[in-house]
């Protein structure tokens, strides 16, 4: 088959533009990766701790190569890329750094709250830092930093602190917590128990309404108090919040996870969960408020307080 | 100190396991036959050994099951499948447990003993495994998880969510394999143990289909993953499971870092569902809340109710 010269030129032009797009996207990825590398402290920058071996960068779906099976939760929160770097002390101790770049500061804050426990020590570094037995997490701007020691000895814990400060100093931009955070009543709130959720996987790991995504949300905040928990689901103007609320009620009414389903009024229903705790659900415009506890009067008071604000 | 918890009553179910599809060679058929005989003879189903010497605990756990020769016939070629995440504490099988498994294979006069894995060498080096393998004289067979030609397609006729798997061809070189996971938290399914470790034999792209692309938009993604895990277990059957429950993460699994539990236990047995049902209780989970256990139980792969399992617990 003969190909005309004009056709050949067109094919070459298409190939050249495809190549140019490919090179440009590689260059973008490279620039992004180089950007993330700039947060790693260099040799002799953090006293006593130096990087060893080359940093490893994993972008997008390649996170599965690093985390193998645990990557979904990062993707649910909006994962962009991660850099892995090992540090060693003069005394032979090791600390691993995982620095995750998320799609925005809210995502970084969310995965930070997901990864941190309730029994650690909070410190004022970045947007928040939690030191636990042998590791710490902190977030700053759109980044989550996880530093992992391999024991709880003083040299290791001091190293975690020093590296956290060194990395935080290199991240020049700050960001506020998401606005939804401010809707949680502050009285008796356990700050270490707050979880900012971006999807059903994170919700399922914190409270099982159902294994299916019955709330269809992209933003929820969970607060823990002395004797109850509170979840606030927030929807956008495009979401059919009333439809989601009704559908969730229908599923909970039929669910094996709940019993004693009751409609309290047009905007509120309740049920008992598997642990005999009372779950009360209230829709208010673009929000679904959920109380898990034991006292219906307390729930109504908490809901009123939030709605008034 | 030892205590018998209960007697089990599921001889029929276990007999059914012996007749389902077997992936590996003839020796595995013998192993399964042996386990059914054992049930009939009223032996221990699941042994649990607590102690700070994990190597000794591993040996003792298998001794309590009746000895390694029940599971590994003399002259067998044996593959060992540990869980080898990176070196975050409590996220990977303890080298001391694996060293115990190697000793058991040697005691059984195995003809060949290799570690098989999809995890890269750097993982094994970071966990201080490689020196031990050299000392013990066992091979480390790393199958490139990105090379599809190293895997063979295996249909799963009874699979409800997973209709075919892609199992590493390397497994064909062995008569049987020993499953050596660590039990721990999993951010997708709350729990991982013997059943989920089988994903370590499957091609990574196939494994990705377990984890659906869009957790956001697919409302049933969690159950899908759990059903796939149960389905995969229909075609891959370890001769023996030895679970590291010495120190493991109870949050942020499977990779960590996370909060650690330290029961200092090694658990052994053939029935994967019964073992996992026991293990999940070590950090307060209930077997009936773990979907993969229910699905595997429905497949006839094992007993989910610990009350129906003959568990022997020992402290060293």
Coordinates of C-alpha atoms in Angstrom, one line a residue:
Chain A
X1 CA 0.0 0.0 0.0
X2 CA 1.3 3.4 -0.9
X3 CA 1.2 6.3 1.6
X4 CA 1.0 9.8 0.2
X5 CA 3.7 12.3 1.3
X6 CA 1.0 14.5 2.9
X7 CA -0.3 11.6 4.9
X8 CA 3.3 10.7 5.9
X9 CA 3.8 14.3 7.1
X10 CA 0.6 14.1 9.1
X11 CA 1.6 10.9 10.7
X12 CA 5.0 12.3 11.6
X13 CA 3.4 15.4 13.1
X14 CA 1.1 13.3 15.2
X15 CA 4.0 11.2 16.4
X16 CA 6.1 14.3 17.2
X17 CA 3.3 15.9 19.2
X18 CA 2.7 12.6 21.1
X19 CA 6.4 12.4 21.9
X20 CA 6.4 16.0 23.0
X21 CA 3.4 15.4 25.3
X22 CA 5.1 12.3 26.7
X23 CA 8.4 14.2 27.3
X24 CA 6.5 17.0 28.9
X25 CA 4.6 14.7 31.3
X26 CA 7.9 12.9 32.2
X27 CA 9.4 16.2 32.9
X28 CA 6.4 17.2 35.1
X29 CA 6.8 14.0 37.0
X30 CA 10.5 14.5 37.3
X31 CA 10.0 18.0 38.6
X32 CA 7.4 16.8 41.1
X33 CA 9.8 14.1 42.2
X34 CA 12.7 16.6 42.5
X35 CA 10.4 18.8 44.5
X36 CA 9.7 16.1 47.0
X37 CA 13.3 15.2 47.3
X38 CA 14.1 18.8 48.4
X39 CA 12.4 18.0 51.8
X40 CA 15.0 15.4 52.7
X41 CA 17.7 16.7 55.1
X42 CA 21.2 16.4 53.7
X43 CA 24.3 15.0 55.2
X44 CA 25.4 16.7 58.5
X45 CA 22.2 18.8 58.5
X46 CA 20.5 16.9 61.4
X47 CA 23.1 16.3 64.1
X48 CA 24.1 12.7 64.3
X49 CA 21.8 11.5 61.6
X50 CA 22.7 11.1 57.9
X51 CA 20.8 9.7 54.9
X52 CA 22.0 6.4 53.6
X53 CA 21.5 4.9 50.1
X54 CA 19.5 6.7 47.4
X55 CA 15.9 7.9 48.1
X56 CA 13.2 6.0 46.4
X57 CA 10.2 7.8 44.9
X58 CA 6.9 6.1 44.1
X59 CA 4.3 8.0 42.1
X60 CA 0.5 7.3 41.8
X61 CA -0.3 3.6 41.4
X62 CA 3.3 2.6 42.0
X63 CA 2.5 3.0 45.7
X64 CA 1.4 -0.6 45.5
X65 CA 5.0 -1.6 44.8
X66 CA 6.1 0.0 48.1
X67 CA 3.1 -0.8 50.3
X68 CA 1.7 -3.9 48.6
X69 CA -1.8 -4.2 49.9
X70 CA -2.1 -1.2 52.1
X71 CA -2.1 1.4 49.4
X72 CA -5.9 1.9 49.0
X73 CA -6.3 4.0 52.1
X74 CA -3.6 6.5 50.8
X75 CA -5.4 6.6 47.4
X76 CA -8.7 7.2 49.1
X77 CA -7.2 10.3 50.7
X78 CA -5.7 11.6 47.5
X79 CA -2.2 10.2 47.2
X80 CA 0.2 11.8 44.7
X81 CA 3.7 10.5 45.5
X82 CA 6.0 9.3 48.3
X83 CA 9.7 9.4 48.9
X84 CA 11.3 6.8 51.1
X85 CA 14.7 7.5 52.7
X86 CA 16.7 5.7 55.3
X87 CA 18.8 7.5 57.9
X88 CA 21.5 6.2 60.2
X89 CA 23.1 7.5 63.3
X90 CA 26.8 7.3 64.2
X91 CA 25.8 4.7 66.8
X92 CA 24.3 2.4 64.1
X93 CA 20.6 3.2 64.8
X94 CA 18.3 3.4 61.8
X95 CA 15.3 5.6 61.1
X96 CA 13.1 5.3 57.9
X97 CA 11.4 8.3 56.5
X98 CA 8.2 8.1 54.4
X99 CA 7.2 11.5 53.1
X100 CA 3.8 11.4 51.3
X101 CA 2.7 14.2 49.1
X102 CA -1.1 14.3 49.0
X103 CA -3.4 16.2 46.6
X104 CA -4.0 19.0 49.1
X105 CA -3.6 20.0 52.8
X106 CA -7.0 18.5 53.7
X107 CA -5.8 15.2 52.4
X108 CA -2.6 15.4 54.3
X109 CA -4.4 16.2 57.5
X110 CA -6.9 13.4 56.9
X111 CA -4.3 10.7 56.4
X112 CA -2.4 12.1 59.4
X113 CA -5.5 11.6 61.6
X114 CA -6.1 8.2 60.1
X115 CA -2.5 7.0 60.9
X116 CA -2.2 8.4 64.4
X117 CA -3.4 6.6 67.5
X118 CA -4.9 8.0 70.7
X119 CA -2.2 7.1 73.1
X120 CA 0.7 9.0 71.7
X121 CA 2.3 12.3 72.6
X122 CA 1.3 15.4 70.7
X123 CA 3.9 18.0 69.8
X124 CA 3.8 21.3 68.1
X125 CA 5.5 20.7 64.8
X126 CA 3.9 21.4 61.4
X127 CA 0.1 21.2 61.5
X128 CA 0.4 18.6 64.2
X129 CA 2.7 15.8 65.3
X130 CA 2.1 12.6 67.2
X131 CA 4.9 10.5 68.7
X132 CA 4.0 6.9 69.4
X133 CA 6.0 4.0 70.7
X134 CA 8.8 3.9 68.1
X135 CA 7.5 6.2 65.4
X136 CA 5.9 9.6 64.7
X137 CA 3.7 11.2 62.1
X138 CA 3.3 14.9 61.3
X139 CA 1.6 16.9 58.6
X140 CA 2.5 20.2 57.1
X141 CA 0.8 21.8 54.1
X142 CA 0.1 18.9 51.6
X143 CA 2.6 16.6 53.1
X144 CA 2.4 13.7 55.7
X145 CA 5.8 12.7 57.1
X146 CA 6.2 9.3 58.9
X147 CA 9.4 8.6 60.7
X148 CA 10.0 5.1 62.0
X149 CA 12.6 4.0 64.5
X150 CA 13.1 0.4 65.4
X151 CA 13.1 0.7 69.2
X152 CA 12.1 3.1 71.9
X153 CA 15.6 4.0 73.1
X154 CA 16.6 7.5 73.8
X155 CA 18.9 7.9 70.9
X156 CA 16.1 6.7 68.5
X157 CA 13.4 9.0 70.0
X158 CA 15.8 12.0 70.0
X159 CA 16.6 11.2 66.4
X160 CA 12.9 11.1 65.5
X161 CA 12.4 14.6 67.0
X162 CA 15.5 16.0 65.4
X163 CA 14.7 14.6 61.9
X164 CA 11.1 15.8 62.2
X165 CA 12.3 19.3 63.0
X166 CA 14.8 19.2 60.2
X167 CA 12.2 18.1 57.6
X168 CA 9.5 20.5 58.9
X169 CA 12.0 23.4 58.6
X170 CA 12.4 22.6 54.9
X171 CA 8.6 22.7 54.3
X172 CA 8.0 26.5 54.1
X173 CA 4.3 26.6 53.6
X174 CA 1.7 26.0 56.2
X175 CA -2.0 25.2 56.0
X176 CA -5.1 25.3 58.2
X177 CA -7.1 22.3 59.2
X178 CA -10.2 21.8 57.1
X179 CA -13.2 24.0 58.1
X180 CA -15.2 20.9 59.1
X181 CA -12.9 20.5 62.0
X182 CA -14.3 23.6 63.6
X183 CA -17.8 22.1 63.6
X184 CA -16.9 19.6 66.3
X185 CA -18.0 20.8 69.8
X186 CA -14.7 21.5 71.7
X187 CA -15.9 20.6 75.2
X188 CA -14.5 17.2 76.2
X189 CA -13.2 16.6 72.7
X190 CA -10.2 14.2 72.7
X191 CA -8.0 15.9 70.2
X192 CA -5.9 12.7 69.6
X193 CA -9.1 10.9 68.7
X194 CA -10.2 13.1 65.8
X195 CA -10.4 11.4 62.4
X196 CA -10.9 13.3 59.2
X197 CA -12.3 10.9 56.6
X198 CA -12.4 11.0 52.9
X199 CA -14.2 7.8 52.1
X200 CA -15.8 4.6 53.2
X201 CA -12.5 2.7 53.7
X202 CA -11.4 5.1 56.4
X203 CA -14.9 5.1 57.9
X204 CA -15.1 1.3 57.9
X205 CA -11.9 1.2 59.9
X206 CA -13.3 3.5 62.5
X207 CA -17.0 2.6 62.7
X208 CA -18.8 -0.1 60.7
X209 CA -22.2 1.2 59.6
X210 CA -21.9 -1.2 56.7
X211 CA -19.1 -2.6 54.6
X212 CA -20.8 -0.8 51.6
X213 CA -20.5 2.9 51.2
X214 CA -24.0 3.9 52.3
X215 CA -23.1 7.5 53.1
X216 CA -21.5 8.3 49.7
X217 CA -19.4 11.0 51.2
X218 CA -16.1 12.7 50.5
X219 CA -15.7 14.6 53.7
X220 CA -16.5 13.5 57.3
X221 CA -15.1 14.4 60.7
X222 CA -15.3 12.0 63.6
X223 CA -14.8 13.3 67.1
X224 CA -14.5 11.2 70.3
X225 CA -15.7 12.5 73.6
X226 CA -15.8 11.0 77.1
X227 CA -19.0 9.0 76.6
X228 CA -19.9 9.3 73.0
X229 CA -18.7 9.8 69.4
X230 CA -19.9 12.3 66.8
X231 CA -19.6 12.1 63.1
X232 CA -20.4 15.0 60.7
X233 CA -20.8 14.1 57.1
X234 CA -20.6 17.1 54.7
X235 CA -22.0 17.1 51.2
X236 CA -21.6 19.5 48.3
X237 CA -24.4 21.4 46.6
X238 CA -24.5 18.8 43.8
X239 CA -25.1 15.9 46.2
X240 CA -28.7 14.7 46.9
X241 CA -28.2 14.7 50.7
X242 CA -31.8 14.0 51.4
X243 CA -31.7 10.9 49.1
X244 CA -28.5 9.7 50.7
X245 CA -30.0 10.1 54.2
X246 CA -33.1 8.2 53.3
X247 CA -31.1 5.4 51.6
X248 CA -28.8 5.1 54.6
X249 CA -31.8 4.8 56.8
X250 CA -33.3 2.1 54.7
X251 CA -30.1 0.1 54.8
X252 CA -29.6 0.5 58.5
X253 CA -33.2 -0.5 59.1
X254 CA -32.5 -3.8 57.3
X255 CA -28.9 -4.2 58.4
X256 CA -27.7 -7.0 60.7
X257 CA -25.4 -4.5 62.3
X258 CA -28.3 -2.6 63.8
X259 CA -31.6 -3.3 65.7
X260 CA -34.5 -1.3 67.2
X261 CA -34.7 1.1 64.2
X262 CA -36.9 4.1 65.0
X263 CA -38.0 7.2 63.0
X264 CA -37.9 10.0 65.6
X265 CA -39.1 12.8 63.2
X266 CA -38.8 13.7 59.5
X267 CA -35.1 14.5 59.9
X268 CA -34.0 12.1 62.6
X269 CA -33.9 8.3 63.1
X270 CA -32.1 6.0 65.5
X271 CA -31.0 2.4 65.9
X272 CA -29.0 0.2 68.3
X273 CA -25.6 -1.0 67.1
X274 CA -24.0 -4.4 67.7
X275 CA -22.4 -3.1 70.9
X276 CA -25.8 -1.9 72.2
X277 CA -24.8 1.7 71.6
X278 CA -27.4 4.2 70.5
X279 CA -26.8 5.6 67.0
X280 CA -28.9 8.7 66.1
X281 CA -28.8 10.3 62.7
X282 CA -30.0 13.8 61.8
X283 CA -30.0 15.5 58.4
X284 CA -29.5 19.3 58.4
X285 CA -29.3 20.8 54.9
X286 CA -26.0 19.6 53.5
X287 CA -24.9 17.7 56.6
X288 CA -25.7 14.4 58.2
X289 CA -25.0 14.4 61.9
X290 CA -24.5 11.1 63.7
X291 CA -24.2 10.5 67.4
X292 CA -23.0 7.2 68.8
X293 CA -23.5 7.0 72.6
X294 CA -26.2 6.2 75.1
X295 CA -28.2 9.3 75.8
X296 CA -30.9 10.6 73.4
X297 CA -31.2 13.9 75.2
X298 CA -27.4 14.4 75.0
X299 CA -27.6 13.7 71.2
X300 CA -30.3 16.2 70.7
X301 CA -28.4 18.8 72.6
X302 CA -25.2 18.1 70.7
X303 CA -27.1 18.4 67.4
X304 CA -28.7 21.6 68.4
X305 CA -25.4 23.1 69.4
X306 CA -23.9 22.3 66.0
X307 CA -26.9 23.5 64.0
X308 CA -27.0 26.8 66.0
X309 CA -23.4 27.5 65.1
Chain B
X1 CA 1.4 -25.9 80.8
X2 CA -1.2 -27.0 78.3
X3 CA -4.9 -26.7 78.0
X4 CA -7.4 -28.3 75.6
X5 CA -10.1 -25.8 74.8
X6 CA -12.8 -27.8 73.0
X7 CA -13.4 -30.8 70.7
X8 CA -14.5 -30.1 67.2
X9 CA -17.2 -31.5 65.2
X10 CA -16.5 -30.9 61.6
X11 CA -15.0 -34.0 60.2
X12 CA -17.3 -33.9 57.2
X13 CA -16.3 -30.3 56.3
X14 CA -12.6 -31.1 56.5
X15 CA -13.0 -34.2 54.4
X16 CA -14.6 -32.0 51.7
X17 CA -11.4 -29.8 51.7
X18 CA -9.4 -32.8 50.6
X19 CA -11.4 -33.3 47.5
X20 CA -11.3 -29.7 46.1
X21 CA -8.9 -28.5 43.4
X22 CA -5.2 -29.0 44.3
X23 CA -2.6 -26.8 42.7
X24 CA 0.7 -28.4 43.7
X25 CA 2.0 -31.9 43.2
X26 CA 0.9 -35.3 44.4
X27 CA 2.5 -35.0 47.8
X28 CA 0.0 -32.3 48.6
X29 CA -2.8 -34.8 48.1
X30 CA -1.1 -37.1 50.6
X31 CA -0.8 -34.2 53.1
X32 CA -4.5 -33.4 52.9
X33 CA -5.4 -37.1 53.3
X34 CA -3.2 -37.2 56.4
X35 CA -5.0 -34.2 57.9
X36 CA -8.4 -35.8 57.4
X37 CA -7.1 -39.0 59.1
X38 CA -5.9 -36.8 61.9
X39 CA -9.3 -35.4 62.4
X40 CA -10.8 -38.8 62.6
X41 CA -8.2 -39.7 65.2
X42 CA -9.1 -36.7 67.3
X43 CA -5.8 -35.0 67.2
X44 CA -5.2 -31.3 67.9
X45 CA -6.4 -29.0 65.1
X46 CA -4.7 -25.8 66.1
X47 CA -1.7 -25.5 68.4
X48 CA -0.7 -22.3 70.1
X49 CA 2.6 -21.9 71.8
X50 CA 3.5 -18.9 73.9
X51 CA 7.0 -18.0 74.7
X52 CA 9.8 -15.5 74.1
X53 CA 12.0 -18.0 72.1
X54 CA 10.1 -17.9 68.8
X55 CA 12.3 -20.6 67.2
X56 CA 11.5 -23.1 70.0
X57 CA 7.8 -22.0 69.9
X58 CA 7.6 -22.9 66.2
X59 CA 9.1 -26.3 66.8
X60 CA 6.8 -27.0 69.7
X61 CA 3.7 -25.9 67.8
X62 CA 4.2 -28.5 65.1
X63 CA 5.2 -31.1 67.7
X64 CA 1.8 -30.6 69.3
X65 CA 0.1 -31.2 66.0
X66 CA 1.7 -34.7 65.9
X67 CA 5.0 -33.9 64.4
X68 CA 6.3 -32.5 61.1
X69 CA 6.3 -35.8 59.2
X70 CA 2.5 -35.7 59.3
X71 CA 2.7 -32.7 56.9
X72 CA 6.0 -33.0 55.1
X73 CA 6.7 -36.4 53.7
X74 CA 10.4 -37.5 53.5
X75 CA 12.1 -36.4 50.3
X76 CA 9.6 -33.6 49.5
X77 CA 10.6 -30.4 47.8
X78 CA 9.3 -27.7 50.1
X79 CA 8.6 -24.0 49.4
X80 CA 8.1 -21.7 52.4
X81 CA 6.0 -18.5 52.0
X82 CA 6.6 -15.9 54.7
X83 CA 5.1 -12.4 54.7
X84 CA 7.9 -10.0 53.9
X85 CA 6.8 -6.4 54.0
X86 CA 9.5 -3.9 54.6
X87 CA 11.1 -3.9 58.0
X88 CA 8.5 -1.9 60.0
X89 CA 8.2 -3.6 63.4
X90 CA 5.3 -6.1 63.6
X91 CA 4.6 -6.1 59.9
X92 CA 6.7 -9.1 58.7
X93 CA 7.1 -12.7 59.7
X94 CA 9.9 -13.0 62.3
X95 CA 13.1 -14.6 60.9
X96 CA 13.2 -16.8 64.1
X97 CA 9.8 -18.3 63.2
X98 CA 11.0 -18.9 59.6
X99 CA 14.2 -20.4 61.0
X100 CA 12.1 -22.8 63.0
X101 CA 10.1 -23.8 59.9
X102 CA 13.4 -24.5 58.0
X103 CA 14.5 -26.7 60.9
X104 CA 11.2 -28.6 60.7
X105 CA 11.7 -29.2 57.0
X106 CA 15.2 -30.5 57.6
X107 CA 13.8 -32.8 60.4
X108 CA 11.4 -34.1 57.8
X109 CA 14.3 -34.8 55.5
X110 CA 13.0 -32.6 52.8
X111 CA 14.8 -32.9 49.5
X112 CA 14.8 -29.2 48.8
X113 CA 13.9 -26.2 50.9
X114 CA 13.4 -22.7 49.4
X115 CA 11.8 -19.5 50.3
X116 CA 9.5 -18.3 47.5
X117 CA 8.4 -14.7 47.3
X118 CA 7.2 -11.8 45.1
X119 CA 9.0 -9.3 47.3
X120 CA 12.3 -7.8 46.1
X121 CA 15.7 -8.6 47.6
X122 CA 15.9 -5.3 49.4
X123 CA 12.9 -6.3 51.6
X124 CA 14.7 -9.4 52.7
X125 CA 17.9 -7.6 53.3
X126 CA 16.2 -4.9 55.4
X127 CA 14.7 -7.6 57.6
X128 CA 18.0 -9.3 58.3
X129 CA 16.8 -12.5 56.6
X130 CA 19.5 -13.1 54.0
X131 CA 22.3 -14.0 56.4
X132 CA 20.1 -16.5 58.1
X133 CA 19.2 -18.1 54.8
X134 CA 22.9 -18.4 54.0
X135 CA 23.6 -20.0 57.3
X136 CA 20.7 -22.4 57.0
X137 CA 21.6 -23.2 53.4
X138 CA 18.2 -22.5 51.9
X139 CA 17.5 -20.7 48.7
X140 CA 15.6 -17.5 48.2
X141 CA 13.5 -17.7 45.0
X142 CA 12.3 -14.2 44.1
X143 CA 9.7 -14.2 41.3
X144 CA 9.6 -10.8 39.5
X145 CA 6.1 -9.6 40.4
X146 CA 5.9 -7.4 37.3
X147 CA 6.7 -10.2 34.8
X148 CA 3.5 -11.9 33.8
X149 CA 5.2 -14.7 31.9
X150 CA 6.3 -16.1 35.3
X151 CA 2.7 -16.8 36.3
X152 CA 0.2 -19.3 35.0
X153 CA -3.5 -18.7 34.8
X154 CA -5.5 -21.0 37.0
X155 CA -9.3 -21.1 36.7
X156 CA -11.4 -20.9 39.9
X157 CA -14.6 -22.7 39.0
X158 CA -16.2 -22.1 42.4
X159 CA -15.0 -18.5 42.7
X160 CA -17.8 -16.0 43.3
X161 CA -15.8 -12.9 42.7
X162 CA -12.5 -14.2 41.4
X163 CA -12.8 -16.5 38.4
X164 CA -9.2 -17.0 37.7
X165 CA -5.9 -16.4 39.4
X166 CA -2.3 -16.1 38.1
X167 CA -0.1 -18.2 40.3
X168 CA 3.7 -18.2 40.2
X169 CA 5.0 -21.0 38.0
X170 CA 7.8 -21.4 40.5
X171 CA 5.4 -23.2 42.8
X172 CA 5.3 -26.1 40.3
X173 CA 8.8 -27.0 41.2
X174 CA 7.8 -28.0 44.7
X175 CA 5.7 -30.9 46.1
X176 CA 4.2 -28.7 48.8
X177 CA 4.4 -25.4 50.5
X178 CA 4.3 -24.1 54.1
X179 CA 2.4 -20.8 54.7
X180 CA 4.1 -18.7 57.2
X181 CA 2.3 -15.3 57.6
X182 CA 2.3 -12.8 60.3
X183 CA -1.2 -12.0 61.6
X184 CA -1.9 -8.3 61.8
X185 CA -4.2 -5.4 61.0
X186 CA -5.2 -4.6 57.5
X187 CA -6.6 -1.1 56.6
X188 CA -8.8 -2.6 54.0
X189 CA -10.3 -5.6 55.8
X190 CA -9.3 -5.1 59.4
X191 CA -7.4 -8.5 59.6
X192 CA -4.8 -10.5 57.7
X193 CA -3.5 -14.0 58.3
X194 CA -3.2 -17.3 56.6
X195 CA -5.9 -16.7 53.9
X196 CA -4.7 -13.4 52.8
X197 CA -1.1 -14.4 52.6
X198 CA -2.0 -16.5 49.6
X199 CA -2.0 -13.3 47.6
X200 CA 1.8 -13.6 47.9
X201 CA 1.6 -16.4 45.3
X202 CA -0.5 -14.4 42.8
X203 CA 0.5 -12.0 40.1
X204 CA 0.4 -8.5 41.3
X205 CA -1.9 -7.2 38.6
X206 CA -4.4 -9.9 39.4
X207 CA -4.1 -9.0 43.1
X208 CA -4.9 -5.4 42.1
X209 CA -8.3 -6.6 40.9
X210 CA -9.1 -7.7 44.4
X211 CA -8.6 -4.1 45.5
X212 CA -11.1 -2.5 43.2
X213 CA -10.0 0.6 41.4
X214 CA -12.5 3.0 43.0
X215 CA -13.2 2.6 46.7
X216 CA -15.0 5.9 46.4
X217 CA -17.5 4.8 43.8
X218 CA -17.8 1.1 44.3
X219 CA -19.9 0.7 47.4
X220 CA -19.1 -3.0 47.7
X221 CA -15.4 -2.8 47.3
X222 CA -14.6 -4.2 50.8
X223 CA -16.6 -7.3 50.5
X224 CA -15.2 -7.8 47.0
X225 CA -11.7 -8.0 48.3
X226 CA -12.7 -10.4 51.0
X227 CA -14.5 -12.7 48.6
X228 CA -11.5 -12.7 46.2
X229 CA -9.3 -13.8 49.1
X230 CA -11.6 -16.6 49.9
X231 CA -11.9 -17.6 46.3
X232 CA -8.1 -17.6 45.8
X233 CA -7.8 -20.0 48.7
X234 CA -9.9 -22.6 46.8
X235 CA -6.9 -23.3 44.5
X236 CA -3.9 -22.9 46.7
X237 CA -3.6 -25.1 49.7
X238 CA -0.7 -25.0 52.1
X239 CA 0.4 -28.3 53.6
X240 CA 0.8 -26.5 56.9
X241 CA 0.3 -23.0 58.2
X242 CA 2.5 -21.6 60.9
X243 CA 1.5 -18.1 62.0
X244 CA 3.7 -15.5 63.7
X245 CA 1.6 -13.9 66.4
X246 CA 4.6 -12.9 68.5
X247 CA 4.6 -9.1 67.9
X248 CA 2.3 -7.5 65.3
X249 CA 0.6 -4.2 64.3
X250 CA -3.0 -3.7 65.3
X251 CA -3.4 -0.5 63.5
X252 CA -2.2 0.8 60.1
X253 CA -1.7 -2.7 58.7
X254 CA -0.5 -4.3 56.6
X255 CA 2.5 -2.0 56.2
X256 CA 2.7 0.0 59.4
X257 CA 4.0 1.6 61.4
X258 CA 1.3 1.0 63.9
X259 CA 0.4 0.1 67.5
X260 CA 2.0 -3.2 68.5
X261 CA 0.5 -6.2 70.3
X262 CA 2.9 -8.7 71.8
X263 CA 1.1 -12.0 72.6
X264 CA 4.4 -13.9 71.9
X265 CA 2.5 -16.7 70.3
X266 CA 3.1 -19.1 67.4
X267 CA 0.1 -20.8 66.0
X268 CA 0.1 -23.9 63.7
X269 CA -2.4 -26.0 61.9
X270 CA -3.9 -27.1 58.6
X271 CA -7.3 -25.4 58.8
X272 CA -6.7 -21.8 57.6
X273 CA -10.1 -20.5 58.7
X274 CA -9.8 -22.0 62.2
X275 CA -6.3 -20.5 62.6
X276 CA -7.4 -17.0 61.4
X277 CA -10.5 -17.2 63.6
X278 CA -8.3 -17.8 66.6
X279 CA -5.7 -15.1 65.6
X280 CA -8.2 -12.3 65.1
X281 CA -9.4 -12.7 68.7
X282 CA -5.8 -11.9 69.9
X283 CA -6.6 -8.2 69.4
X284 CA -10.3 -8.2 70.1
X285 CA -11.8 -8.9 66.7
X286 CA -14.6 -11.4 66.3
X287 CA -14.3 -14.1 63.6
X288 CA -17.9 -13.4 62.4
X289 CA -16.9 -9.8 61.7
X290 CA -14.1 -10.7 59.3
X291 CA -15.8 -11.3 55.9
X292 CA -13.1 -13.4 54.4
X293 CA -13.4 -15.9 57.2
X294 CA -17.2 -16.2 56.6
X295 CA -16.7 -16.5 52.9
X296 CA -14.0 -19.1 53.2
X297 CA -16.1 -21.0 55.7
X298 CA -19.0 -21.0 53.1
X299 CA -16.5 -22.4 50.6
X300 CA -15.9 -25.3 52.9
X301 CA -12.3 -24.3 53.6
X302 CA -12.5 -24.6 57.3
X303 CA -14.2 -24.0 60.6
X304 CA -15.0 -20.4 61.7
X305 CA -16.3 -21.1 65.2
X306 CA -13.5 -21.6 67.7
X307 CA -15.8 -23.6 69.9
X308 CA -15.8 -26.3 67.2
X309 CA -12.0 -26.5 67.0
X310 CA -9.6 -28.6 69.1
X311 CA -7.1 -25.9 70.2
X312 CA -4.2 -26.8 72.4
X313 CA -2.5 -23.8 74.1
X314 CA 0.9 -24.2 75.7
X315 CA 3.3 -21.8 77.5
X316 CA 7.0 -22.5 77.3

